[in-house]
Amino acid sequence: MNWIHSSRAVVLGVLLAVALLTAGTVGAVQIAGFDDAPDSAEVGEEVSVEVELTDLYGDNVPDDEWTLTGDSELGGADWTVIVRDAGGDEVDRVDPVNESFEVGIDRDANHVTVDISVTGDIPEIDEFDYEDPEVEEILAMELAQLTADGDRATLADGTYYIHAYTEESREARTAIDDAHEAAEDADSDSARDDVDDAITFYNNGEFESAANTANSAQESVESSQQTRQLLIFGGAAVVVVGLLVGVIYYWRESQKPTSKLQ
Amino acid sequence: MKLAMIGFGQAGGKIVDKFLEYDARTGSGIVQAAIAVNTARADLMGLQNVPQESRVLIGQARVKGHGVGADNELGAEITEEDIDEVQGAIDNVPVHEIDAFLIVAGLGGGTGSGGSPVLAKHLKRIYTEPVYGLGVLPGSDEGGIYTLNAARSFQTFVREVDNLLVFDNDAWRKTGESVEGGYAEINDEIVRRFGVMFGAGEVGLGDDVAESVVDSSEIINTLAGGGVSTVGYDAETVEEYNSGGLLSRFKSNNKDDMQTANTTNRITSLVRKAALGRLTLPCEIEGAERALLVVSGPPEHLNRKGIERGRKWLEEQTGSMEVRGGDYPVHEPNVAAAVLLSGVHNVPRIKELQQVAIEAQENIDEIQKESEENLESLVEDNEDELDPLF
Ligand SMILES: Nc1nc2c(ncn2[C@@H]2O[C@H](COP(=O)(O)OP(=O)(O)O)[C@@H](O)[C@H]2O)c(=O)[nH]1
Ligand SMILES: [Mg+2]
């Protein structure tokens, strides 16, 4: 097979894959708005996700009449669902009380777009994973088509997750990020071990220990880098450093009460 | 930048008193004039640094120096009546030498809560200098009336000032500490954060060739446009090495490079910790309209690259196109990042405050109605056979 043949085969393959993909999911419904929703939020915080659905009768929602359903893991999820006609006027509205809603979509009833919003609190998360932040995600909105036999066919791109954190988990994560960077920059194995320990603490939900371990890893890298440099100066320098440290210490002590920053 | 500070009420007076102490101790030169206003004589007497002649007791005719309790409507009324007495103290301020006014008050009490919006309105009418507020929100355990006061004062204060900087006692409360001891630490935190922020525009170190020093106009521009602001802060101790000192003899290029990398990393990490750590008013930083980053420390521990990286990161996090940044050289072995986020919108704490305030208001109305009914049923005879005297 020469080059032209093989590249043509690749193109064909890709086209086929795309065709299969689009046919395989309930997909032509267009969903806009997830871009504006928060990526992450603190546990207990109230968040809202709002989207607009258009192209309600695309190829793969086969019927002119179907049932749209939505789910959310947000605490006390409060949905507002408004169905509009081509002019943007409200034709139908559902105010469900529960975590989910169902609404009939009907071409003959002039249903053209749907505005959906859900507001609720980020629930407690019971599992943390530093390396796999998806574990810390909350399903904020999942939109699906309810098929005749009661199955749910999730709409393509109709699912939105929010990364949940607590103040402590976020602080610990930042500390680990920083320590990880410092350990890699310095190429220090002992600091890497400390970072691993910090991650273990983190994954166990012991955020204070995680942050402390990460911070001390970072500090040890920074100070060991300095020490390594200083050693190059040789034995005599040690005396100088001793002196210097003394001077700095004395200076710092004498300066202490005038600090603007600490 | 040079400020005329007016501490209104007890909390306001104590915080301005602390600013004076910080100024004297560190030589940062931000307090050009300090005034304390109160309806309670005892609170004015408790101050240590505000000059006697700058302590203004108002409302003597109404409350005889005993304060207004937690009645902020009375605080506002008295301030309106006695505004000339406050103005009398401000007349002694060399206003052409200041960059702005800063009115400081606890919003949950009576005097400062009610009086500071009135004073802000007055100052804005008379002067062209910007008038900023520094409002302290009550702890959520302080009770409904404080929350109600704070919610009403907040709303009015934001409207009257050019920008309201907010500090939330609730976010900084430490459990198991005496209230007074707790405030001492909280007030230190307030003064340090806002001190570094405002001090940045006031560099007096002629010998330091700073890379890009923050000046007053950048602070003013960040606060322009109004709304609510919050400050993030983080600091780290460093070893100060003098460029002409002992170590320079052993300097090599390699070492220079490494120091530069360290300096840059330290700054970016401090910026992140400042913005993502506890803010004076906790909120979602995304959506802040403007921001100012001040990186402070010894000149050899500051570099443009770090500040620029931090600034870029803030731009990404806030989504704001208006993020300013600069340095503030100081001579002490600490490096700090202070982040001023101005025009923040997503503040769950304010929504919660308003909700609790509405509930408190309803409770109060109900109790009042009940007690009126009770009094009526006590005083009036059942069959209505008695006639009043007149
Ligand atoms: N941060 C801080 N807050 C205070 C201090 N003293 C009182 N407060 C707060 O201010 C509110 C009371 O206001 P206060 O200034 O005492 O009332 P006023 O004297 O009537 O204006 C309470 O909600 C407290 O949370 C203080 O020293 N520091
Ligand atoms: Mg008081």
XYZ file of C-alpha atoms and ligand atoms in Angstrom:
681
model
C 0.000 0.000 0.000
C 1.472 3.357 -0.922
C 1.192 6.536 1.106
C -1.785 7.948 -0.732
C -3.776 4.805 -0.250
C -3.097 4.581 3.418
C -3.929 8.208 4.098
C -7.149 7.825 2.174
C -7.954 4.857 4.352
C -7.334 6.903 7.447
C -9.652 9.645 6.248
C -12.347 7.128 5.446
C -11.913 5.515 8.814
C -12.256 8.832 10.586
C -15.374 9.714 8.610
C -16.877 6.363 9.430
C -16.071 6.751 13.093
C -17.631 10.204 13.174
C -20.756 8.919 11.465
C -21.014 6.023 13.904
C -20.467 8.272 16.881
C -23.157 10.756 15.925
C -25.612 8.011 15.140
C -24.887 6.135 18.338
C -25.871 8.859 20.766
C -28.924 10.987 21.196
C -27.079 13.986 19.975
C -28.478 16.592 17.710
C -30.134 18.542 20.491
C -27.949 21.602 21.065
C -27.170 22.550 24.637
C -25.649 25.940 25.435
C -24.723 27.439 28.760
C -22.446 25.016 30.582
C -19.550 27.352 29.782
C -20.936 29.903 32.197
C -21.474 27.479 35.070
C -18.879 27.283 37.858
C -16.131 24.696 37.404
C -15.660 24.277 41.102
C -17.380 25.273 44.309
C -17.080 24.846 48.034
C -19.112 22.243 49.882
C -22.272 23.903 51.177
C -22.105 26.675 48.633
C -25.183 27.347 46.519
C -24.571 27.036 42.789
C -26.699 27.412 39.680
C -26.410 25.872 36.263
C -28.452 27.285 33.414
C -28.711 25.988 29.866
C -30.746 26.518 26.748
C -31.757 23.604 24.534
C -32.366 24.143 20.817
C -32.756 21.848 17.768
C -35.133 19.708 19.751
C -36.086 17.434 16.852
C -32.755 16.512 15.326
C -31.933 13.281 13.562
C -31.459 11.233 16.602
C -34.384 12.211 18.704
C -36.523 10.376 16.249
C -39.928 11.612 17.298
C -41.736 14.886 17.087
C -42.934 14.149 20.557
C -40.628 12.975 23.326
C -39.944 13.296 27.029
C -37.011 15.269 28.367
C -35.793 14.430 31.841
C -33.124 15.872 34.101
C -31.326 14.816 37.266
C -29.028 16.506 39.752
C -27.015 15.539 42.803
C -27.100 19.072 44.174
C -28.611 19.295 47.646
C -32.169 20.641 47.601
C -31.971 20.886 43.824
C -34.485 23.448 42.620
C -35.342 23.224 38.922
C -36.977 25.704 36.639
C -37.886 24.433 33.197
C -39.508 26.693 30.633
C -40.494 25.549 27.157
C -40.676 28.327 24.553
C -41.981 28.727 21.013
C -40.103 30.141 18.022
C -40.826 33.686 19.171
C -39.343 32.971 22.580
C -42.705 33.056 24.344
C -43.379 30.635 27.156
C -45.610 27.712 26.163
C -45.097 25.386 29.068
C -43.407 25.446 32.439
C -42.576 22.782 35.002
C -41.619 23.614 38.557
C -40.692 20.237 39.957
C -39.886 19.928 43.625
C -37.564 16.952 43.533
C -34.080 16.230 42.314
C -35.440 15.491 38.871
C -38.001 16.683 36.365
C -39.791 15.403 33.296
C -41.300 17.489 30.558
C -43.012 16.584 27.297
C -41.505 18.061 24.126
C -43.932 18.356 21.243
C -43.321 19.848 17.804
C -47.048 20.329 17.181
C -47.378 22.343 20.365
C -44.729 24.762 19.044
C -42.056 23.640 21.486
C -38.868 25.118 20.020
C -36.451 25.850 22.845
C -36.196 24.870 26.490
C -34.595 26.941 29.288
C -33.444 24.834 32.163
C -31.893 25.972 35.389
C -31.053 24.108 38.535
C -29.940 25.654 41.822
C -28.763 23.722 44.819
C -26.055 23.250 47.400
C -22.835 21.393 46.835
C -23.267 18.281 49.011
C -20.594 16.841 51.289
C -18.170 14.677 49.398
C -16.974 11.553 51.136
C -14.098 10.629 48.893
C -11.074 12.660 47.960
C -8.436 11.816 45.416
C -5.618 14.192 44.668
C -4.617 12.526 41.437
C -8.113 11.822 40.217
C -10.096 15.000 40.871
C -13.076 13.464 39.083
C -13.758 11.573 42.277
C -14.412 14.957 43.883
C -16.974 15.942 41.293
C -20.674 16.435 41.837
C -23.181 15.775 39.076
C -24.865 19.149 38.756
C -27.038 18.411 35.741
C -27.734 15.374 33.617
C -30.197 15.667 30.755
C -31.670 12.632 29.061
C -34.406 11.445 26.776
C -36.902 9.138 28.413
C -37.557 6.377 25.910
C -40.842 4.561 25.492
C -39.734 1.596 27.596
C -38.715 3.908 30.445
C -34.969 3.868 29.739
C -32.899 7.003 29.909
C -30.760 7.892 26.900
C -28.362 10.566 28.037
C -28.180 13.555 25.717
C -24.741 14.118 24.223
C -22.921 16.930 26.039
C -25.880 17.117 28.391
C -23.995 16.293 31.555
C -22.241 18.793 33.806
C -20.048 18.139 36.807
C -18.750 20.609 39.391
C -15.535 19.997 41.245
C -16.293 20.202 44.969
C -13.850 21.195 47.648
C -13.720 22.336 51.236
C -11.560 25.195 52.399
C -9.173 22.664 53.926
C -9.076 20.378 50.904
C -8.385 23.290 48.605
C -5.579 24.605 50.788
C -4.063 21.132 50.966
C -4.353 20.654 47.214
C -2.622 23.972 46.530
C 0.139 23.120 48.992
C 0.683 19.756 47.288
C 0.671 21.396 43.835
C 3.370 23.788 44.979
C 5.435 21.128 46.727
C 5.185 18.847 43.712
C 6.464 21.603 41.466
C 9.296 22.399 43.854
C 10.275 18.718 44.159
C 10.372 18.314 40.373
C 12.289 21.550 39.875
C 14.883 20.446 42.398
C 14.767 16.833 41.216
C 14.705 15.739 44.842
C 13.652 12.160 45.641
C 13.173 12.784 49.335
C 10.882 15.686 48.581
C 8.976 13.454 46.147
C 8.491 10.925 48.946
C 7.149 13.660 51.179
C 4.775 14.764 48.441
C 3.547 11.161 48.154
C 2.918 11.133 51.892
C 1.044 14.397 51.600
C -1.091 12.873 48.841
C -1.860 9.869 51.031
C -2.966 12.202 53.821
C -5.029 14.132 51.312
C -6.741 11.043 49.983
C -7.586 10.078 53.560
C -9.189 13.444 54.138
C -6.466 14.535 56.570
C -5.981 17.896 54.963
C -4.107 19.639 57.714
C -1.464 16.919 57.796
C -1.400 16.934 54.004
C -0.771 20.667 53.874
C 1.852 20.500 56.630
C 3.700 17.664 54.953
C 3.601 19.379 51.592
C 4.774 22.662 53.038
C 7.660 21.077 54.859
C 8.633 19.195 51.683
C 8.739 22.474 49.857
C 10.703 24.154 52.602
C 13.210 21.332 52.760
C 13.770 21.542 49.009
C 14.318 25.242 49.208
C 16.699 25.044 52.113
C 18.582 22.046 50.728
C 19.094 23.863 47.464
C 20.654 26.661 49.391
C 22.766 24.305 51.454
C 24.053 22.534 48.366
C 25.170 25.826 46.914
C 26.809 26.829 50.110
C 28.765 23.574 50.380
C 30.492 24.426 47.137
C 32.121 27.361 48.816
C 34.086 24.957 50.957
C 34.962 24.736 54.603
C 35.926 28.345 55.069
C 32.568 29.429 53.814
C 30.916 27.448 56.571
C 32.386 29.868 59.058
C 31.228 32.775 56.971
C 27.766 31.269 56.723
C 27.720 30.743 60.456
C 28.627 34.340 60.925
C 26.096 35.414 58.367
C 23.336 33.385 59.960
C 24.246 34.965 63.276
C 24.174 38.404 61.764
C 20.899 37.703 60.008
C 19.434 36.293 63.173
C 20.563 39.294 65.174
C 19.381 41.620 62.456
C 16.051 39.897 62.200
C 15.566 40.001 65.945
C 16.371 43.685 66.029
C 14.055 44.333 63.092
C 11.156 42.246 64.291
C 8.837 44.862 65.752
C 9.045 47.023 62.640
C 7.723 44.397 60.257
C 5.077 45.557 57.843
C 4.459 42.133 56.440
C 4.355 39.661 59.326
C -1.001 56.446 49.422
C -1.948 58.946 52.056
C -5.275 58.602 53.795
C -7.417 60.588 56.150
C -8.904 57.862 58.331
C -12.083 58.310 60.266
C -12.917 55.591 62.754
C -16.645 55.608 63.417
C -17.965 53.831 66.509
C -16.057 51.463 68.752
C -14.717 48.984 66.231
C -13.867 51.763 63.772
C -12.019 53.743 66.433
C -10.016 50.738 67.596
C -8.986 49.831 64.064
C -7.889 53.374 63.206
C -5.992 53.428 66.503
C -4.200 50.270 65.342
C -3.434 51.811 61.952
C -1.702 54.689 63.739
C 0.365 52.245 65.765
C 1.307 50.277 62.623
C 2.250 53.471 60.848
C 4.489 54.640 63.659
C 6.071 51.216 64.120
C 6.812 50.521 60.445
C 7.117 54.032 59.071
C 4.769 53.227 56.226
C 3.311 56.744 56.165
C -0.249 56.011 55.132
C -2.164 57.777 57.902
C -1.990 61.467 57.143
C -4.741 62.220 59.645
C -6.789 60.115 62.056
C -10.126 60.994 63.586
C -12.353 58.963 65.891
C -16.081 59.674 66.116
C -18.406 58.124 68.675
C -21.559 58.627 70.688
C -19.981 56.803 73.646
C -17.443 58.730 75.677
C -15.957 55.564 77.201
C -15.097 54.150 73.774
C -13.229 57.334 72.832
C -11.333 57.255 76.114
C -10.200 53.715 75.424
C -8.124 54.778 72.414
C -4.377 55.131 72.733
C -2.999 56.735 69.595
C -5.688 58.983 68.180
C -4.850 62.518 69.362
C -7.239 63.945 71.968
C -8.240 66.844 69.729
C -9.218 64.394 66.974
C -11.726 62.500 69.105
C -15.229 63.730 68.406
C -18.115 62.953 70.747
C -21.449 63.449 69.000
C -25.063 63.248 70.176
C -24.406 64.518 73.688
C -27.773 66.237 73.764
C -29.556 62.997 72.907
C -27.606 60.205 74.618
C -25.332 62.077 77.050
C -22.175 60.291 76.021
C -23.614 56.836 76.701
C -23.781 55.561 73.144
C -26.769 54.469 71.066
C -26.760 50.788 71.974
C -27.252 48.803 68.821
C -29.718 51.315 67.392
C -28.205 52.271 64.071
C -31.156 54.381 62.997
C -30.413 56.581 66.005
C -26.714 56.501 65.068
C -27.586 57.806 61.607
C -29.931 60.496 62.961
C -27.410 61.800 65.458
C -24.701 61.913 62.815
C -26.906 63.968 60.560
C -27.704 66.389 63.381
C -24.088 66.735 64.520
C -22.296 66.486 61.190
C -20.816 69.966 61.763
C -18.892 68.699 64.770
C -17.352 65.938 62.665
C -16.621 68.432 59.912
C -14.920 70.624 62.506
C -12.329 67.905 63.065
C -11.929 67.287 59.334
C -11.304 71.005 58.817
C -7.956 70.456 60.533
C -6.922 67.832 57.958
C -4.663 69.099 55.172
C -6.942 67.662 52.505
C -4.652 68.698 49.617
C -2.074 66.254 51.016
C -4.313 63.201 51.087
C -5.203 60.805 48.278
C -8.467 59.591 49.785
C -10.696 59.339 52.821
C -11.202 56.018 54.557
C -14.171 55.596 56.895
C -13.805 52.565 59.158
C -16.723 51.036 61.071
C -18.212 47.855 62.461
C -21.471 47.497 60.553
C -23.246 45.403 63.183
C -23.324 48.014 65.963
C -25.134 51.336 66.277
C -22.939 54.403 65.969
C -20.566 53.311 63.224
C -23.192 51.247 61.458
C -25.634 54.137 61.196
C -23.224 57.054 61.101
C -20.617 56.029 58.558
C -22.932 56.024 55.501
C -24.148 59.482 56.553
C -20.575 60.743 56.841
C -19.636 59.198 53.502
C -22.466 61.020 51.795
C -21.413 64.272 53.446
C -17.738 63.926 52.481
C -18.571 63.073 48.899
C -20.654 66.197 48.633
C -17.837 68.413 49.877
C -14.593 66.901 48.588
C -13.353 65.624 45.249
C -11.044 63.041 46.839
C -12.421 59.500 46.754
C -14.219 58.310 49.872
C -13.673 54.646 50.722
C -15.306 52.578 53.412
C -13.827 49.769 55.446
C -16.789 47.868 56.835
C -16.549 45.050 59.367
C -19.291 42.434 59.249
C -20.400 40.825 62.524
C -19.816 37.206 63.442
C -22.790 34.987 62.711
C -23.021 34.109 66.395
C -23.612 37.707 67.435
C -27.367 37.550 67.014
C -30.084 38.772 64.722
C -30.007 42.467 65.535
C -26.321 42.769 64.626
C -26.950 40.938 61.394
C -29.935 43.134 60.612
C -27.913 46.278 61.378
C -25.058 45.062 59.203
C -27.285 44.146 56.258
C -28.969 47.553 56.258
C -25.766 49.498 56.822
C -23.902 47.492 54.166
C -26.524 48.304 51.563
C -26.414 52.020 52.331
C -22.656 52.254 52.815
C -21.914 50.604 49.440
C -24.179 53.136 47.803
C -22.512 56.147 49.424
C -18.797 55.308 49.122
C -16.540 55.029 46.097
C -15.666 51.508 47.169
C -16.427 49.392 50.202
C -13.601 47.233 51.474
C -15.058 44.502 53.615
C -13.715 42.431 56.464
C -15.874 39.609 57.756
C -15.372 38.880 61.452
C -17.254 35.635 60.927
C -14.608 34.213 58.629
C -11.818 35.152 61.039
C -13.405 34.213 64.326
C -11.347 31.745 66.283
C -13.224 29.391 68.500
C -12.318 29.224 72.162
C -10.809 32.677 72.383
C -11.946 35.578 74.473
C -13.726 38.156 72.380
C -11.281 40.918 73.252
C -8.180 38.823 72.640
C -9.804 37.640 69.435
C -10.363 41.195 68.227
C -6.762 42.147 68.966
C -5.539 39.487 66.554
C -8.254 40.229 64.020
C -7.437 43.928 64.112
C -3.754 43.151 63.533
C -4.755 41.158 60.482
C -6.961 43.964 59.179
C -4.249 46.551 59.637
C -1.534 44.400 58.066
C -3.549 43.544 54.975
C -4.912 46.984 54.253
C -1.665 48.555 55.463
C 0.400 46.702 52.872
C -2.166 47.480 50.195
C -2.312 51.216 50.861
C 1.331 51.407 51.888
C 2.341 50.215 48.444
C 1.575 53.600 46.971
C 3.818 55.252 49.522
C 7.370 54.037 48.909
C 9.837 56.337 50.533
C 13.011 54.364 49.905
C 14.884 56.612 47.544
C 17.770 54.180 47.100
C 15.699 51.269 45.856
C 15.354 51.023 42.133
C 12.151 49.049 42.189
C 11.164 47.260 39.024
C 7.648 48.556 38.838
C 6.443 50.182 41.992
C 2.724 50.402 42.627
C 1.572 53.991 42.927
C -1.513 55.582 44.441
C -3.249 56.029 41.128
C -3.160 52.283 40.522
C -4.862 51.652 43.840
C -7.414 54.357 43.066
C -8.059 52.975 39.583
C -8.528 49.481 40.943
C -11.090 50.767 43.420
C -12.766 53.047 40.875
C -16.073 51.803 39.577
C -17.303 51.104 43.069
C -18.783 48.006 44.553
C -17.327 45.684 47.143
C -13.700 44.692 47.604
C -11.796 42.021 49.431
C -8.112 41.424 50.123
C -6.118 38.195 50.065
C -2.698 37.957 51.668
C 0.156 35.600 52.289
C 3.687 36.107 53.529
C 6.816 34.044 53.914
C 10.056 34.646 55.754
C 13.197 34.774 53.637
C 16.835 35.256 54.411
C 17.813 38.695 53.414
C 21.144 38.741 51.662
C 22.666 42.062 51.021
C 23.921 42.475 47.483
C 27.077 44.206 48.692
C 27.554 41.763 51.554
C 29.599 38.722 52.319
C 27.946 36.254 49.988
C 28.400 38.376 46.896
C 32.061 37.474 46.922
C 31.111 33.906 46.082
C 28.510 34.772 43.540
C 28.475 32.719 40.398
C 26.162 32.847 37.424
C 24.755 29.518 38.353
C 23.768 30.770 41.730
C 22.188 33.836 40.215
C 20.034 31.716 37.957
C 18.913 29.552 40.778
C 18.032 32.508 42.927
C 16.031 34.002 40.114
C 14.097 30.777 39.675
C 13.496 30.518 43.408
C 12.352 34.092 43.615
C 9.941 33.651 40.740
C 8.514 30.440 42.161
C 8.143 31.905 45.597
C 6.227 34.886 44.260
C 3.842 32.867 42.091
C 3.167 30.466 44.917
C 2.506 33.344 47.336
C 0.105 34.949 44.873
C -1.833 31.723 44.579
C -1.963 31.211 48.317
C -3.059 34.810 48.819
C -5.910 34.599 46.322
C -7.104 31.099 47.201
C -6.602 31.381 50.942
C -8.830 33.228 53.328
C -9.936 36.622 52.003
C -10.999 39.523 54.220
C -14.427 38.822 52.737
C -14.539 35.249 51.462
C -16.018 35.074 47.984
C -15.637 33.568 44.559
C -12.729 35.407 42.949
C -13.976 34.550 39.489
C -15.893 37.504 38.138
C -14.050 40.175 40.132
C -14.064 43.270 37.949
C -10.601 44.574 38.762
C -7.636 43.385 40.755
C -4.361 44.722 42.058
C -1.418 42.549 42.999
C 1.202 43.974 45.325
C 4.293 41.913 45.954
C 6.324 43.202 48.842
C 9.711 42.267 50.192
C 13.397 43.104 50.043
C 14.293 44.279 46.510
C 16.603 41.308 45.891
C 13.672 38.982 46.514
C 11.391 40.684 44.012
C 11.429 40.193 40.283
C 9.328 41.272 37.372
C 8.868 37.780 36.025
C 7.281 36.489 39.212
C 4.956 39.446 39.496
C 4.004 39.192 35.836
C 3.294 35.479 36.189
C 1.211 36.102 39.278
C -0.661 38.851 37.499
C -1.408 36.597 34.516
C -2.620 33.868 36.802
C -4.964 36.329 38.501
C -6.259 37.375 35.112
C -7.104 33.773 34.323
C -8.696 33.107 37.690
C -10.817 36.249 37.809
C -11.551 36.521 34.107
C -10.871 40.242 34.516
C -9.078 42.258 31.862
C -8.062 44.821 34.436
C -5.472 43.240 36.688
C -2.694 45.541 37.797
C 0.477 44.475 39.492
C 3.617 45.909 40.969
C 6.077 45.724 43.783
C 6.509 47.375 47.111
C 10.100 47.146 48.284
C 10.621 46.977 52.035
C 13.663 46.238 54.173
C 12.712 43.189 56.131
C 13.222 39.479 55.668
C 9.710 38.682 54.468
C 8.107 38.410 51.088
C 4.361 38.939 50.874
C 1.688 38.976 48.217
C -1.406 41.108 48.729
C -4.264 40.778 46.261
C -6.993 43.388 46.120
C -10.110 42.113 44.334
C -12.476 44.923 43.516
C -16.046 44.654 42.308
C -16.622 41.104 43.481
C -20.131 39.786 42.866
C -20.338 36.210 43.970
C -20.365 36.596 47.757
C -22.475 33.906 49.453
C -21.847 35.489 52.852
C -23.693 38.686 51.905
C -26.677 36.719 50.635
C -26.720 34.753 53.876
C -26.438 37.953 55.900
C -29.412 39.437 54.071
C -31.455 36.287 54.550
C -30.809 36.181 58.287
C -31.512 39.909 58.482
C -34.895 39.493 56.819
C -35.793 36.749 59.268
C -34.649 38.891 62.182
C -36.741 41.787 60.910
C -39.818 39.559 60.723
C -39.191 38.251 64.226
C -38.835 41.735 65.613
C -42.054 42.905 63.951
C -43.894 39.922 65.325
C -42.621 40.368 68.860
C -43.491 44.045 68.755
C -47.012 43.338 67.562
C -47.477 40.738 70.248
C -46.297 42.993 73.009
C -48.544 45.795 71.825
C -51.474 43.424 71.962
C -50.453 42.191 75.389
C -50.199 45.704 76.736
C -53.572 46.556 75.325
C -55.221 43.559 76.909
C -53.663 44.458 80.256
C -54.603 48.127 80.276
C -58.053 47.975 78.788
C -60.823 46.612 80.999
C -62.732 43.761 79.499
C -66.111 45.344 79.055
C -64.668 48.726 78.198
C -66.548 50.333 81.053
C -63.786 52.699 82.226
C -63.107 55.998 80.507
C -59.594 57.431 80.261
C -58.925 60.702 82.162
C -58.369 62.705 79.010
N -12.810 43.474 63.779
C -13.354 44.028 64.877
N -14.686 44.032 65.030
C -15.215 44.576 66.151
C -14.391 45.127 67.162
N -15.212 45.581 68.146
C -16.484 45.323 67.740
N -16.493 44.724 66.539
C -17.649 44.345 65.699
O -18.412 45.513 65.516
C -19.760 45.314 65.863
C -20.153 46.236 66.961
O -19.912 47.513 66.533
P -19.339 48.640 67.495
O -18.278 49.329 66.750
O -19.011 48.108 68.843
O -20.637 49.529 67.581
P -20.720 51.093 67.712
O -19.699 51.495 68.715
O -22.126 51.329 68.153
O -20.463 51.639 66.364
C -19.900 43.904 66.307
O -20.690 43.272 65.358
C -18.516 43.313 66.317
O -18.488 42.174 65.482
C -12.980 45.110 66.969
O -12.186 45.571 67.786
N -12.523 44.546 65.813
Mg -19.583 48.155 71.028
